[in-house]
Amino acid sequence: MSAHQYDHGHTVAGWVGTGIASVGAVAAGLGVITVSGVLIAGGLAIGVVSLLVTWALHLAGWGKGPGLRPRAEWGWRVRDSAAPGGHAECLACRLAGRGRGVGAVVPAMPAQRESEPETVASGGAADSVR
């Protein structure tokens, strides 16, 4: 039996990104305490670097897309097999041009046919304006 029964999403990208962001938060916090604009700016810059590093690691397969992974990929040191094609609901993959979010046609609501009566979504007829 494994140590954990659920996929908590622990990944290399998550741990590295959190570590770098923590250093940035400490630097920015020290900047606030010492009233140093250079430390505050440096801490914020480190925060941006943590976002970019996490994004790059995610795209390289060391991250996790939204949803559940197969049990064989629950370990945090296991690369994601779905990363090269992109994850369906993943903003990071869509920003990189991967996944189904790019160029996908979103189905629109069908238009009302002329032969069908108008339906009112609200509870009463007093809300409809003609």
mmCIF file of C-alpha atoms in Angstrom:
data_model
loop_
_atom_site.group_PDB
_atom_site.id
_atom_site.type_symbol
_atom_site.label_atom_id
_atom_site.label_comp_id
_atom_site.label_asym_id
_atom_site.label_seq_id
_atom_site.Cartn_x
_atom_site.Cartn_y
_atom_site.Cartn_z
ATOM 1 C CA MET A 1 0.000 0.000 0.000
ATOM 2 C CA SER A 2 1.330 3.440 -0.891
ATOM 3 C CA ALA A 3 1.878 6.253 1.573
ATOM 4 C CA HIS A 4 -0.990 8.290 0.115
ATOM 5 C CA GLN A 5 -4.298 7.154 -1.312
ATOM 6 C CA TYR A 6 -5.097 10.227 -3.394
ATOM 7 C CA ASP A 7 -3.400 12.188 -6.145
ATOM 8 C CA HIS A 8 -2.570 15.424 -4.365
ATOM 9 C CA GLY A 9 -0.945 16.939 -7.450
ATOM 10 C CA HIS A 10 2.544 17.167 -5.979
ATOM 11 C CA THR A 11 4.873 17.701 -8.928
ATOM 12 C CA VAL A 12 8.416 18.872 -9.584
ATOM 13 C CA ALA A 13 7.019 22.023 -11.210
ATOM 14 C CA GLY A 14 4.868 22.725 -8.164
ATOM 15 C CA TRP A 15 7.637 22.216 -5.619
ATOM 16 C CA VAL A 16 10.257 24.196 -7.558
ATOM 17 C CA GLY A 17 7.830 27.029 -8.293
ATOM 18 C CA THR A 18 6.745 27.217 -4.666
ATOM 19 C CA GLY A 19 10.357 27.247 -3.473
ATOM 20 C CA ILE A 20 11.357 30.081 -5.797
ATOM 21 C CA ALA A 21 8.194 32.055 -4.980
ATOM 22 C CA SER A 22 8.914 31.655 -1.252
ATOM 23 C CA VAL A 23 12.374 33.184 -1.733
ATOM 24 C CA GLY A 24 10.756 36.056 -3.631
ATOM 25 C CA ALA A 25 8.190 36.583 -0.884
ATOM 26 C CA VAL A 26 10.913 36.674 1.773
ATOM 27 C CA ALA A 27 12.927 39.181 -0.275
ATOM 28 C CA ALA A 28 9.872 41.406 -0.810
ATOM 29 C CA GLY A 29 8.975 41.117 2.880
ATOM 30 C CA LEU A 30 12.461 42.163 3.894
ATOM 31 C CA GLY A 31 12.133 45.068 1.495
ATOM 32 C CA VAL A 32 8.946 46.191 3.209
ATOM 33 C CA ILE A 33 10.508 45.863 6.666
ATOM 34 C CA THR A 34 13.693 47.734 5.714
ATOM 35 C CA VAL A 35 11.871 50.189 3.405
ATOM 36 C CA SER A 36 14.024 49.162 0.467
ATOM 37 C CA GLY A 37 12.514 49.590 -2.963
ATOM 38 C CA VAL A 38 15.312 47.506 -4.451
ATOM 39 C CA LEU A 39 14.459 44.491 -2.281
ATOM 40 C CA ILE A 40 10.738 44.864 -2.978
ATOM 41 C CA ALA A 41 11.360 45.034 -6.732
ATOM 42 C CA GLY A 42 13.801 42.123 -6.501
ATOM 43 C CA GLY A 43 11.256 40.039 -4.604
ATOM 44 C CA LEU A 44 8.585 40.783 -7.172
ATOM 45 C CA ALA A 45 11.006 39.934 -9.991
ATOM 46 C CA ILE A 46 11.784 36.619 -8.312
ATOM 47 C CA GLY A 47 8.035 35.984 -8.148
ATOM 48 C CA VAL A 48 7.748 36.517 -11.902
ATOM 49 C CA VAL A 49 10.718 34.184 -12.451
ATOM 50 C CA SER A 50 8.954 31.531 -10.349
ATOM 51 C CA LEU A 51 5.905 31.761 -12.622
ATOM 52 C CA LEU A 52 8.032 31.366 -15.746
ATOM 53 C CA VAL A 53 10.044 28.459 -14.333
ATOM 54 C CA THR A 54 6.893 26.676 -13.181
ATOM 55 C CA TRP A 55 5.294 27.185 -16.598
ATOM 56 C CA ALA A 56 8.382 25.852 -18.396
ATOM 57 C CA LEU A 57 8.548 22.793 -16.133
ATOM 58 C CA HIS A 58 4.841 22.152 -16.637
ATOM 59 C CA LEU A 59 5.227 22.261 -20.406
ATOM 60 C CA ALA A 60 8.236 19.935 -20.175
ATOM 61 C CA GLY A 61 6.046 17.340 -18.475
ATOM 62 C CA TRP A 62 7.022 17.914 -14.856
ATOM 63 C CA GLY A 63 3.695 19.516 -13.967
ATOM 64 C CA LYS A 64 0.117 18.309 -13.770
ATOM 65 C CA GLY A 65 -2.901 19.354 -15.754
ATOM 66 C CA PRO A 66 -6.303 19.855 -14.171
ATOM 67 C CA GLY A 67 -8.192 16.727 -13.201
ATOM 68 C CA LEU A 68 -7.078 13.287 -12.130
ATOM 69 C CA ARG A 69 -3.966 11.507 -13.354
ATOM 70 C CA PRO A 70 -3.578 7.766 -13.817
ATOM 71 C CA ARG A 71 -2.453 6.082 -10.602
ATOM 72 C CA ALA A 72 0.895 5.158 -12.185
ATOM 73 C CA GLU A 73 1.678 8.885 -12.497
ATOM 74 C CA TRP A 74 0.841 9.890 -8.913
ATOM 75 C CA GLY A 75 4.470 10.111 -7.822
ATOM 76 C CA TRP A 76 5.871 13.618 -7.791
ATOM 77 C CA ARG A 77 8.973 12.577 -9.754
ATOM 78 C CA VAL A 78 6.987 11.026 -12.630
ATOM 79 C CA ARG A 79 6.634 12.978 -15.872
ATOM 80 C CA ASP A 80 3.155 13.656 -17.192
ATOM 81 C CA SER A 81 2.443 11.596 -20.307
ATOM 82 C CA ALA A 82 -0.212 14.060 -21.546
ATOM 83 C CA ALA A 83 2.064 17.118 -21.516
ATOM 84 C CA PRO A 84 3.309 17.050 -25.139
ATOM 85 C CA GLY A 85 -0.224 17.232 -26.518
ATOM 86 C CA GLY A 86 -1.413 19.701 -23.919
ATOM 87 C CA HIS A 87 -4.096 19.396 -21.268
ATOM 88 C CA ALA A 88 -7.683 20.072 -22.302
ATOM 89 C CA GLU A 89 -8.637 22.533 -19.540
ATOM 90 C CA CYS A 90 -5.181 23.980 -18.826
ATOM 91 C CA LEU A 91 -4.553 27.721 -19.156
ATOM 92 C CA ALA A 92 -0.775 27.217 -19.242
ATOM 93 C CA CYS A 93 -1.075 24.798 -22.158
ATOM 94 C CA ARG A 94 -3.456 27.106 -24.028
ATOM 95 C CA LEU A 95 -1.061 30.036 -23.588
ATOM 96 C CA ALA A 96 1.685 27.866 -25.082
ATOM 97 C CA GLY A 97 -0.506 26.891 -28.028
ATOM 98 C CA ARG A 98 -1.206 23.349 -26.848
ATOM 99 C CA GLY A 99 -4.370 21.512 -25.969
ATOM 100 C CA ARG A 100 -7.829 21.739 -27.352
ATOM 101 C CA GLY A 101 -8.358 25.326 -26.179
ATOM 102 C CA VAL A 102 -6.497 26.763 -29.180
ATOM 103 C CA GLY A 103 -8.587 27.095 -32.294
ATOM 104 C CA ALA A 104 -11.416 25.059 -30.846
ATOM 105 C CA VAL A 105 -14.892 26.065 -31.862
ATOM 106 C CA VAL A 106 -17.094 26.680 -28.876
ATOM 107 C CA PRO A 107 -20.600 25.455 -29.609
ATOM 108 C CA ALA A 108 -23.073 28.295 -29.375
ATOM 109 C CA MET A 109 -26.653 28.011 -28.209
ATOM 110 C CA PRO A 110 -28.912 27.147 -31.101
ATOM 111 C CA ALA A 111 -30.952 30.023 -32.435
ATOM 112 C CA GLN A 112 -34.681 30.004 -31.789
ATOM 113 C CA ARG A 113 -36.650 28.746 -34.753
ATOM 114 C CA GLU A 114 -39.478 30.907 -36.033
ATOM 115 C CA SER A 115 -41.989 28.093 -35.538
ATOM 116 C CA GLU A 116 -41.156 27.685 -31.832
ATOM 117 C CA PRO A 117 -42.851 29.831 -29.181
ATOM 118 C CA GLU A 118 -40.729 32.194 -27.135
ATOM 119 C CA THR A 119 -39.769 30.775 -23.747
ATOM 120 C CA VAL A 120 -39.277 32.907 -20.682
ATOM 121 C CA ALA A 121 -36.453 31.787 -18.401
ATOM 122 C CA SER A 122 -37.664 33.748 -15.386
ATOM 123 C CA GLY A 123 -40.579 32.747 -13.210
ATOM 124 C CA GLY A 124 -43.236 35.175 -14.391
ATOM 125 C CA ALA A 125 -44.567 36.911 -17.469
ATOM 126 C CA ALA A 126 -44.271 40.290 -15.764
ATOM 127 C CA ASP A 127 -40.498 40.197 -16.318
ATOM 128 C CA SER A 128 -40.740 39.863 -20.090
ATOM 129 C CA VAL A 129 -40.692 43.022 -22.150
ATOM 130 C CA ARG A 130 -42.010 43.036 -25.712
#
